[in-house]
Amino acid sequence: MNTQWMIKTQGDPLGTVREFTKAVWEAFDLDRMVVPTNGHAKDTGPHLIDDPDGLDNLNPFAPLMPINAAKLIPDLLKGDSPPQAGAMLRPCEMRTLIEMTKQNGFDTGNLLTMSVDCLGTLPMEEYQWRVERKGSPKGLTQEALQFSRQGGIVRYRYRSACQVCISPQATMADINIGILGLPVRQYALITIQGQPLAEALNLSAMAEDEIDAEMLEGHQRVTSRLVQRSENTRERIANGMAELLPENVAALIDQLESCGDCSTCLDVCPLCDIHYPQRAEDGSFRESEVMRWLISCSGCGICEQSCPQHLPLTIIFNHVQAQLAEEFAYEAGRPS
Ligand code: SF4
Ligand code: SF4
Ligand code: SF4
């Protein structure tokens, strides 16, 4: 049986993804789910729902990421009899979740993951301004979707983490929905990890039999181009601020320790919910603790958007992580 399908979106990709997710909920008899929702700025973001009717408000295409939704997963799975749970995550959130599970933070046996190609996200003020201009979050979502074939809109206005994203392509979840590089008003690409899941979902009933090779090639070409463009941007920014980048973990620790009582970047990072880098009584960090944290960094950028000093943490952490990744031959976000 196939593990990859094209589903028809009938001019309404958002509606199709909502219906598809309802079918997933039913097929896997889910009790609850964490999903990105549509709404005005203060409501847009991940929410926990315990009724499939809540999926009427699902919106994985709204260009806003107020938190990293992986932070909600440990609570989602809590309970004496763990619920059958689902989560729809952006690719960077999915990478974070993989790192959290590698650290043995919790059991994900009852968790079904879904991910959707990411069209990029905007800083909050930019998002609000564009929503007002478009009249509604839905209007802005539609605009973002119109440009999915090219790889997204107003890239230069994205959050800085999105401008240097390691990969916006959904590949790591149990069920992945591809839209980048595709004529999304006609088709979306569904990729399922593993035959048993594919059989349980019985996608052949709702999808085309054949994958259009040309569309698949377009999808891969656009996602590769985005990854390359991000890499170039990352290099350019890092070169431009070379003098500000910490030489090594010890230098980064000096920087963090100079922040005084602030620990916002740790508090908002889901990785630190699993293992919070410990500090000695005098406030100093142990090098091994910071290394353990940052080698797993997914590049989601939530730390940067929360930093009261507006430090360019995405590039700083990425720089340190690249050193650690090389030293320990480690790739963050890959299942072990
Ligand atoms: S970092 Fe990448 S995956 Fe995450 S929101 Fe930005 S573009 Fe999307
Ligand atoms: S350190 Fe920052 S960029 Fe990395 S996973 Fe944590 S919040 Fe995201
Ligand atoms: S959030 Fe910013 S100011 Fe606060 S500890 Fe982190 S880097 Fe320092």
Short mmCIF file of C-alpha atoms and ligand atoms in Angstrom, two decimals:
data_model
loop_
_atom_site.label_atom_id
_atom_site.label_comp_id
_atom_site.label_asym_id
_atom_site.label_seq_id
_atom_site.Cartn_x
_atom_site.Cartn_y
_atom_site.Cartn_z
CA MET A 1 0.00 0.00 0.00
CA ASN A 2 1.07 3.59 -0.69
CA THR A 3 2.45 5.75 2.07
CA GLN A 4 2.15 8.89 -0.05
CA TRP A 5 -0.98 10.36 -1.61
CA MET A 6 -2.25 13.49 -3.32
CA ILE A 7 -5.59 14.65 -1.94
CA LYS A 8 -7.81 17.06 -3.85
CA THR A 9 -8.36 20.33 -2.03
CA GLN A 10 -11.26 21.56 -4.23
CA GLY A 11 -10.20 25.21 -4.02
CA ASP A 12 -10.23 25.15 -0.19
CA PRO A 13 -6.96 23.82 1.26
CA LEU A 14 -7.78 24.96 4.81
CA GLY A 15 -11.21 23.29 4.73
CA THR A 16 -9.65 20.13 3.27
CA VAL A 17 -7.03 19.94 6.02
CA ARG A 18 -9.77 20.41 8.64
CA GLU A 19 -11.84 17.58 7.15
CA PHE A 20 -8.77 15.40 6.76
CA THR A 21 -7.83 15.95 10.40
CA LYS A 22 -11.36 15.04 11.48
CA ALA A 23 -10.97 11.78 9.52
CA VAL A 24 -7.67 11.17 11.34
CA TRP A 25 -9.35 11.86 14.70
CA GLU A 26 -12.06 9.33 13.91
CA ALA A 27 -9.73 6.67 12.44
CA PHE A 28 -7.46 6.73 15.49
CA ASP A 29 -10.25 7.29 18.02
CA LEU A 30 -8.48 10.28 19.56
CA ASP A 31 -9.54 11.71 22.92
CA ARG A 32 -7.82 15.06 22.55
CA MET A 33 -5.48 17.00 20.37
CA VAL A 34 -3.15 20.01 20.41
CA VAL A 35 -3.71 21.99 17.23
CA PRO A 36 -2.88 25.44 15.87
CA THR A 37 -6.09 27.45 15.74
CA ASN A 38 -7.47 30.34 13.79
CA GLY A 39 -8.50 33.50 15.55
CA HIS A 40 -7.56 37.02 16.32
CA ALA A 41 -3.99 37.57 17.37
CA LYS A 42 -4.49 36.87 21.04
CA ASP A 43 -6.27 33.57 20.28
CA THR A 44 -4.19 32.37 17.34
CA GLY A 45 -1.84 29.63 18.38
CA PRO A 46 -1.88 26.11 19.70
CA HIS A 47 -4.89 24.99 21.72
CA LEU A 48 -5.90 21.75 23.36
CA ILE A 49 -9.25 20.46 22.12
CA ASP A 50 -11.16 17.42 23.34
CA ASP A 51 -13.91 17.39 20.73
CA PRO A 52 -13.42 16.99 16.95
CA ASP A 53 -15.83 19.92 16.43
CA GLY A 54 -12.97 22.07 17.71
CA LEU A 55 -11.22 21.30 14.44
CA ASP A 56 -13.57 23.78 12.73
CA ASN A 57 -11.15 26.34 14.10
CA LEU A 58 -7.95 24.51 13.06
CA ASN A 59 -5.52 26.67 11.13
CA PRO A 60 -1.95 25.43 10.57
CA PHE A 61 -1.38 28.09 7.89
CA ALA A 62 -1.84 31.28 9.95
CA PRO A 63 1.59 32.96 9.85
CA LEU A 64 1.94 33.34 13.63
CA MET A 65 3.74 31.22 16.22
CA PRO A 66 3.24 32.69 19.72
CA ILE A 67 4.70 29.64 21.53
CA ASN A 68 6.39 26.37 20.63
CA ALA A 69 3.49 23.89 20.88
CA ALA A 70 5.83 21.05 21.87
CA LYS A 71 5.66 22.69 25.32
CA LEU A 72 2.04 21.49 25.64
CA ILE A 73 2.72 17.83 24.83
CA PRO A 74 3.84 16.51 28.25
CA ASP A 75 0.60 17.79 29.84
CA LEU A 76 -1.43 16.46 26.90
CA LEU A 77 -0.21 12.95 27.68
CA LYS A 78 -0.58 13.09 31.46
CA GLY A 79 -3.06 10.97 33.40
CA ASP A 80 -3.39 7.59 35.10
CA SER A 81 -4.84 6.12 31.95
CA PRO A 82 -3.07 8.09 29.23
CA PRO A 83 -5.45 9.45 26.58
CA GLN A 84 -5.18 8.62 22.91
CA ALA A 85 -3.80 11.99 21.88
CA GLY A 86 -2.84 13.82 18.74
CA ALA A 87 -0.75 16.88 17.99
CA MET A 88 -0.39 18.97 14.86
CA LEU A 89 2.99 20.70 14.94
CA ARG A 90 5.08 22.94 12.74
CA PRO A 91 8.33 21.34 11.53
CA CYS A 92 10.45 23.19 14.15
CA GLU A 93 8.01 22.15 16.88
CA MET A 94 8.23 18.57 15.64
CA ARG A 95 12.03 18.72 15.84
CA THR A 96 11.70 20.01 19.41
CA LEU A 97 9.35 17.19 20.36
CA ILE A 98 11.75 14.60 18.94
CA GLU A 99 14.57 16.04 21.06
CA MET A 100 12.33 16.07 24.15
CA THR A 101 11.47 12.40 23.68
CA LYS A 102 15.14 11.53 23.11
CA GLN A 103 15.80 12.93 26.55
CA ASN A 104 13.32 10.37 27.91
CA GLY A 105 11.08 13.12 29.16
CA PHE A 106 7.85 11.19 28.71
CA ASP A 107 6.20 8.31 26.90
CA THR A 108 4.78 9.16 23.46
CA GLY A 109 3.33 5.69 22.80
CA ASN A 110 -0.22 7.12 22.75
CA LEU A 111 0.62 10.18 20.70
CA LEU A 112 -0.16 10.52 17.00
CA THR A 113 1.76 13.38 15.41
CA MET A 114 0.80 15.41 12.36
CA SER A 115 2.82 18.15 10.73
CA VAL A 116 2.18 20.61 7.91
CA ASP A 117 4.70 22.34 5.64
CA CYS A 118 5.31 25.76 7.16
CA LEU A 119 4.71 28.96 5.19
CA GLY A 120 6.74 30.97 7.72
CA THR A 121 5.57 33.15 10.58
CA LEU A 122 5.59 36.87 11.31
CA PRO A 123 6.41 38.87 14.44
CA MET A 124 3.23 39.60 16.41
CA GLU A 125 2.99 43.32 15.49
CA GLU A 126 3.49 42.54 11.80
CA TYR A 127 0.87 39.77 12.00
CA GLN A 128 -1.65 42.08 13.67
CA TRP A 129 -1.04 44.82 11.13
CA ARG A 130 -1.52 42.42 8.22
CA VAL A 131 -4.65 40.86 9.75
CA GLU A 132 -6.17 44.34 10.09
CA ARG A 133 -5.25 45.14 6.49
CA LYS A 134 -6.81 41.89 5.27
CA GLY A 135 -9.86 42.20 7.53
CA SER A 136 -9.44 38.85 9.31
CA PRO A 137 -6.93 36.10 10.16
CA LYS A 138 -8.65 34.02 7.49
CA GLY A 139 -7.90 36.67 4.86
CA LEU A 140 -4.22 36.66 5.80
CA THR A 141 -4.17 32.85 5.80
CA GLN A 142 -5.65 32.80 2.31
CA GLU A 143 -2.97 35.24 1.16
CA ALA A 144 -0.21 33.07 2.63
CA LEU A 145 -1.68 30.00 0.95
CA GLN A 146 -1.79 31.76 -2.42
CA PHE A 147 1.98 31.87 -2.34
CA SER A 148 2.64 28.34 -1.12
CA ARG A 149 3.67 27.27 -4.62
CA GLN A 150 6.48 29.84 -4.55
CA GLY A 151 7.38 29.04 -0.93
CA GLY A 152 5.58 31.74 1.08
CA ILE A 153 5.03 35.49 1.25
CA VAL A 154 7.07 38.46 2.48
CA ARG A 155 9.95 36.30 3.57
CA TYR A 156 11.99 39.35 4.56
CA ARG A 157 9.27 40.23 7.12
CA TYR A 158 9.30 36.78 8.77
CA ARG A 159 10.50 36.25 12.31
CA SER A 160 14.26 35.96 12.16
CA ALA A 161 14.06 32.25 13.10
CA CYS A 162 11.94 31.63 10.01
CA GLN A 163 14.38 33.49 7.78
CA VAL A 164 17.08 31.01 8.82
CA CYS A 165 14.85 27.94 9.32
CA ILE A 166 16.66 24.61 9.13
CA SER A 167 13.70 23.13 7.24
CA PRO A 168 10.06 24.22 6.85
CA GLN A 169 9.16 20.86 5.30
CA ALA A 170 6.91 18.46 7.20
CA THR A 171 8.69 15.10 7.16
CA MET A 172 9.11 13.86 10.73
CA ALA A 173 5.54 13.34 11.97
CA ASP A 174 3.45 10.21 11.67
CA ILE A 175 1.30 12.08 9.14
CA ASN A 176 2.82 14.91 7.09
CA ILE A 177 0.92 17.35 4.89
CA GLY A 178 2.94 18.90 2.06
CA ILE A 179 1.86 22.18 0.47
CA LEU A 180 5.10 23.97 -0.45
CA GLY A 181 5.69 24.12 -4.19
CA LEU A 182 2.26 22.62 -4.87
CA PRO A 183 -0.87 24.07 -6.51
CA VAL A 184 -2.52 23.98 -3.12
CA ARG A 185 -5.96 25.01 -4.34
CA GLN A 186 -5.96 21.74 -6.21
CA TYR A 187 -3.81 19.28 -4.28
CA ALA A 188 -1.95 18.62 -1.04
CA LEU A 189 0.53 15.83 -0.50
CA ILE A 190 -0.01 13.41 2.37
CA THR A 191 2.94 11.31 3.55
CA ILE A 192 2.40 8.68 6.23
CA GLN A 193 5.18 7.03 8.19
CA GLY A 194 4.73 3.29 8.10
CA GLN A 195 2.36 0.85 6.53
CA PRO A 196 0.15 0.09 9.58
CA LEU A 197 -0.72 3.77 10.01
CA ALA A 198 -1.44 4.12 6.30
CA GLU A 199 -3.73 1.10 6.40
CA ALA A 200 -5.56 2.34 9.49
CA LEU A 201 -6.29 5.65 7.78
CA ASN A 202 -7.38 4.08 4.48
CA LEU A 203 -6.43 7.09 2.43
CA SER A 204 -7.12 5.37 -0.85
CA ALA A 205 -10.79 6.20 -0.26
CA MET A 206 -10.17 9.96 -0.32
CA ALA A 207 -7.07 10.42 -2.48
CA GLU A 208 -5.89 10.12 -6.06
CA ASP A 209 -4.37 6.76 -6.98
CA GLU A 210 -1.35 8.20 -8.73
CA ILE A 211 1.15 10.74 -7.48
CA ASP A 212 1.83 13.35 -10.14
CA ALA A 213 5.61 13.10 -10.62
CA GLU A 214 5.86 16.68 -11.88
CA MET A 215 4.08 18.05 -8.79
CA LEU A 216 6.26 15.96 -6.51
CA GLU A 217 9.35 17.28 -8.25
CA GLY A 218 8.05 20.87 -7.82
CA HIS A 219 7.46 20.25 -4.11
CA GLN A 220 10.98 18.93 -3.62
CA ARG A 221 12.56 21.70 -5.70
CA VAL A 222 10.86 24.49 -3.73
CA THR A 223 11.59 22.96 -0.31
CA SER A 224 15.27 22.44 -1.23
CA ARG A 225 15.48 26.03 -2.46
CA LEU A 226 14.01 27.32 0.81
CA VAL A 227 16.48 25.29 2.87
CA GLN A 228 19.37 26.59 0.76
CA ARG A 229 18.13 30.18 0.99
CA SER A 230 17.88 29.89 4.78
CA GLU A 231 21.39 28.51 4.96
CA ASN A 232 22.70 31.44 2.91
CA THR A 233 20.82 33.93 5.11
CA ARG A 234 22.16 32.24 8.25
CA GLU A 235 25.72 32.50 6.98
CA ARG A 236 25.30 36.11 5.90
CA ILE A 237 23.85 37.18 9.27
CA ALA A 238 26.45 35.20 11.22
CA ASN A 239 29.26 36.79 9.20
CA GLY A 240 27.76 40.24 9.76
CA MET A 241 27.69 39.78 13.53
CA ALA A 242 30.81 37.62 13.85
CA GLU A 243 32.25 39.80 16.62
CA LEU A 244 29.12 39.34 18.74
CA LEU A 245 28.98 35.57 18.44
CA PRO A 246 30.32 33.61 21.43
CA GLU A 247 33.51 31.77 20.62
CA ASN A 248 32.37 28.66 22.50
CA VAL A 249 29.95 27.43 25.18
CA ALA A 250 31.98 29.04 27.95
CA ALA A 251 31.67 32.43 26.25
CA LEU A 252 27.93 31.92 25.81
CA ILE A 253 27.63 31.10 29.51
CA ASP A 254 29.39 34.38 30.30
CA GLN A 255 26.75 36.14 28.17
CA LEU A 256 23.85 34.34 29.89
CA GLU A 257 25.27 34.98 33.33
CA SER A 258 25.52 38.68 32.58
CA CYS A 259 21.70 38.70 32.16
CA GLY A 260 21.25 38.80 35.93
CA ASP A 261 18.04 37.25 37.23
CA CYS A 262 16.45 36.87 33.81
CA SER A 263 15.91 33.30 32.64
CA THR A 264 13.16 33.92 30.10
CA CYS A 265 14.90 32.13 27.24
CA LEU A 266 15.10 28.97 29.37
CA ASP A 267 11.58 29.31 30.73
CA VAL A 268 9.94 29.51 27.29
CA CYS A 269 12.00 26.71 25.74
CA PRO A 270 10.20 23.32 25.78
CA LEU A 271 13.56 21.52 26.00
CA CYS A 272 14.13 23.09 29.42
CA ASP A 273 10.80 21.66 30.65
CA ILE A 274 12.40 18.23 30.31
CA HIS A 275 15.80 19.12 31.64
CA TYR A 276 16.28 22.62 33.06
CA PRO A 277 19.95 23.62 32.93
CA GLN A 278 20.92 23.76 36.58
CA ARG A 279 22.79 26.68 38.12
CA ALA A 280 25.02 26.68 41.15
CA GLU A 281 24.13 28.77 44.19
CA ASP A 282 26.30 31.60 42.92
CA GLY A 283 24.19 31.67 39.75
CA SER A 284 26.81 30.14 37.46
CA PHE A 285 25.82 27.56 34.86
CA ARG A 286 27.54 24.22 34.46
CA GLU A 287 28.95 23.92 30.94
CA SER A 288 27.61 20.38 30.50
CA GLU A 289 24.07 21.58 31.32
CA VAL A 290 24.09 24.32 28.70
CA MET A 291 25.63 21.95 26.17
CA ARG A 292 22.88 19.41 26.85
CA TRP A 293 20.26 22.11 26.25
CA LEU A 294 21.59 23.71 23.13
CA ILE A 295 22.77 20.64 21.25
CA SER A 296 19.04 19.84 20.96
CA CYS A 297 17.94 23.32 19.84
CA SER A 298 15.40 23.16 17.00
CA GLY A 299 15.80 26.78 15.92
CA CYS A 300 12.15 27.67 16.68
CA GLY A 301 13.17 31.19 17.80
CA ILE A 302 10.67 31.45 20.66
CA CYS A 303 13.53 32.29 23.04
CA GLU A 304 14.55 35.21 20.83
CA GLN A 305 11.06 36.64 20.54
CA SER A 306 10.73 36.50 24.34
CA CYS A 307 14.12 37.98 25.24
CA PRO A 308 13.65 41.32 27.03
CA GLN A 309 17.03 42.48 25.76
CA HIS A 310 16.08 41.61 22.16
CA LEU A 311 19.26 39.59 21.73
CA PRO A 312 19.58 37.70 18.41
CA LEU A 313 19.37 34.36 20.20
CA THR A 314 18.43 32.28 17.15
CA ILE A 315 21.75 33.01 15.46
CA ILE A 316 23.71 32.91 18.72
CA PHE A 317 22.28 29.53 19.77
CA ASN A 318 22.55 28.18 16.24
CA HIS A 319 26.23 29.15 16.16
CA VAL A 320 26.94 27.30 19.41
CA GLN A 321 24.80 24.37 18.39
CA ALA A 322 26.68 23.98 15.10
CA GLN A 323 29.92 23.67 17.09
CA LEU A 324 28.38 21.06 19.40
CA ALA A 325 26.79 19.17 16.51
CA GLU A 326 30.16 18.91 14.82
CA GLU A 327 32.01 17.95 17.98
CA PHE A 328 29.54 15.21 18.91
CA ALA A 329 28.42 14.25 15.36
CA TYR A 330 24.83 14.97 16.44
CA GLU A 331 21.85 16.09 14.40
CA ALA A 332 19.07 17.74 16.36
CA GLY A 333 15.53 16.83 15.31
CA ARG A 334 16.38 13.43 13.84
CA PRO A 335 14.80 10.46 15.59
CA SER A 336 17.48 8.32 17.22
S1 SF4 B 1 11.26 28.19 12.25
FE1 SF4 B 1 10.70 27.13 10.34
S2 SF4 B 1 9.15 25.63 10.88
FE2 SF4 B 1 9.33 27.06 12.59
S3 SF4 B 1 7.76 28.61 12.23
FE3 SF4 B 1 9.62 29.36 11.26
S4 SF4 B 1 9.59 28.64 9.12
FE4 SF4 B 1 8.08 27.49 10.32
S1 SF4 B 2 16.72 27.33 22.60
FE1 SF4 B 2 15.30 28.77 21.63
S2 SF4 B 2 15.34 28.24 19.46
FE2 SF4 B 2 16.19 26.51 20.58
S3 SF4 B 2 14.47 25.11 20.92
FE3 SF4 B 2 14.66 26.44 22.73
S4 SF4 B 2 13.26 28.14 22.38
FE4 SF4 B 2 13.60 27.11 20.39
S1 SF4 B 3 16.00 35.97 27.69
FE1 SF4 B 3 17.62 37.33 26.96
S2 SF4 B 3 18.08 38.62 28.72
FE2 SF4 B 3 16.94 36.85 29.50
S3 SF4 B 3 18.53 35.33 30.09
FE3 SF4 B 3 17.94 34.89 27.99
S4 SF4 B 3 19.43 36.01 26.73
FE4 SF4 B 3 19.51 36.89 28.78
#
